[in-house]
Amino acid sequence: MSSISGSGLTQGDSARPGPPGKGEKLADWADGRLGLYPMARANLRKIFPDHWSFMFGEICLYSFLIIILTGIYLTLFFEPSSAEVVYHGSYVPLNGVPMTRAFESTLDISFEVRGGLLIRQIHHWAALVFVAAMLVHMMRVFFTGAFRKPREVNWLIGWTLLMLALITGLTGYSLPDDLLSGTGLRFAHGAILSVPIVGTYLAFFLFGGEFPGDDIIARLYPVHILLLPGIMLGLVVAHLILVFYHKHTQFAGPGRTEKNVVGAPFMPVYIAKAGGFFFLVFGVLAIMGAVVTINPVWALGPYRPDLVSTGAQPDWYLGFSEGLIRVMPSWEINAWGHTLQLGVFIPFTLFPLIMMAIAVYPFIEAWVTGDKREHHIAQRPRNAPTRTGLGAAWLSLYAVLLIGGGNDLWATHFHLSINAITWFVRIGVFVVPALVFVITRRVCQGLELRDSEKALHGRESGTLKRLPHGEFVEVHTPLSQAELHTLTAHEQPVPFEVGPEVDANGVRRPVRRSDRLRARLAKAMYGPGTFVPKPTAEEYRRALTNGHGGGHGGPGDHGEQAEESQRR
């Protein structure tokens, strides 16, 4: 007892923990002022499902971050000035050539700044990957129906990000003032001039006078590095917040319902995987920037209004709009001393309208189906044949117009007539999407039929068996309950119908035009012949009775699923 007293310790003192560490003090300080602990406890253990297709959204996010990081470095050395100078730098072939200060600073970044060319090329490649990944990500969301309630607002945010990315790419691509970007600006200037009544005023306002003007680069610069990226960053944050709030979609499987999520926690599993994937994306873009040349402005030279570079092409994501204008007939209307250039104005108007069709589709589908429920289970594309056909038709239209946007390169590389290519695109704009729609929907129906047969009879094993009476049959491998669930978990909506126009008393009831239109669309999208019905409970039991059933240890469960699907 004396020894304990002499040391100044008691039994309670020995069990008391030591003083808090610096990290704990900092966490307590932040939590007391920002309330971080409740938010972290609610979100860091949030469950996220896992599927390879979800990585496209992550590629969008990581490439966007890389664009910002590399863009900050480039802004330190780029000068957005249209002032004319004479070049005297390390690139000897252009010594003594007049050019703008913007082009000269681009050459200095490429040849004088340490690592400047690498950063320039990473920035450009990241922009291309960003738009490509965003398009693929949106198509994944579209084909799987992940845009349905409650994610319509997030779909619009994603669509707005895609449109802003196209505009941001155009503004950044135009800043160096080389021969290729100057040709692109000339293209944009002509499109703006085609706008009736106000086109000339808009062009003068943007370019600061007659083309090429003196102000366009100085005006594009803050739009490219500040305005558009700031808006996009805010939209990305809003997009991620809504993903957290609504929870991520997941594909059908055992234990997965509309009310739960099966996957790994955000912290530490998802964070570790996401961090590794970020550095993988960064590494791939760095390799591409180091070994694959893109936009060699020194080979093109500075922009001159009297020159056009051979094979002038925009980045791939703007080929859509250029293809519309290149293949459009040169129609024009002359009236009251004014000329309306329809050959440019119609394609200039069609581009946003075609993009708008993607934006409004979720609302059209919700109106046609009348479905107001929340959906957190993603659909297999084959189980929505009409929607999948429409998405494939839209992509085929983009591909056809992309060919039109590069008709000169197709002609020179494949020794074809440019007129033949132009007429192919003009006809293909109307024919190819229709064919792709029909073929895609038929393929989806074929896959649905195969799934139905597999659910009823099991998987073909390739083994033949001879029955006692001499008949040869193929032995089918029974499917597991999990496989059966995946094949039959989807819903098949009943199309909306207007109903009889005359009631039992012979009185004609009014039917709104919107209801008639909705009924026609519903029949076209979900009516007879648009999909293969799922197996009924009776068909499944009959298959089991005949000895060819694929159900294994759970026919009753599957029968109940089939009965429920029929009621739906």
Coordinates of C-alpha atoms in Angstrom, one line a residue, residues 189 192 198-210 215-216 219:
H189 CA -18.8 31.6 -87.0
I192 CA -23.9 31.5 -85.9
V198 CA -29.9 38.1 -85.0
G199 CA -27.1 35.9 -86.4
T200 CA -24.9 38.9 -87.6
Y201 CA -25.3 40.7 -84.3
L202 CA -24.3 37.5 -82.3
A203 CA -21.3 36.9 -84.5
F204 CA -20.1 40.5 -84.1
F205 CA -20.6 40.4 -80.4
L206 CA -18.7 37.1 -79.8
F207 CA -15.8 37.8 -82.2
G208 CA -15.5 41.5 -81.6
G209 CA -16.0 42.4 -85.3
E210 CA -15.5 40.7 -88.6
D215 CA -11.4 39.4 -78.9
I216 CA -12.6 35.8 -79.5
R219 CA -13.3 35.8 -74.4

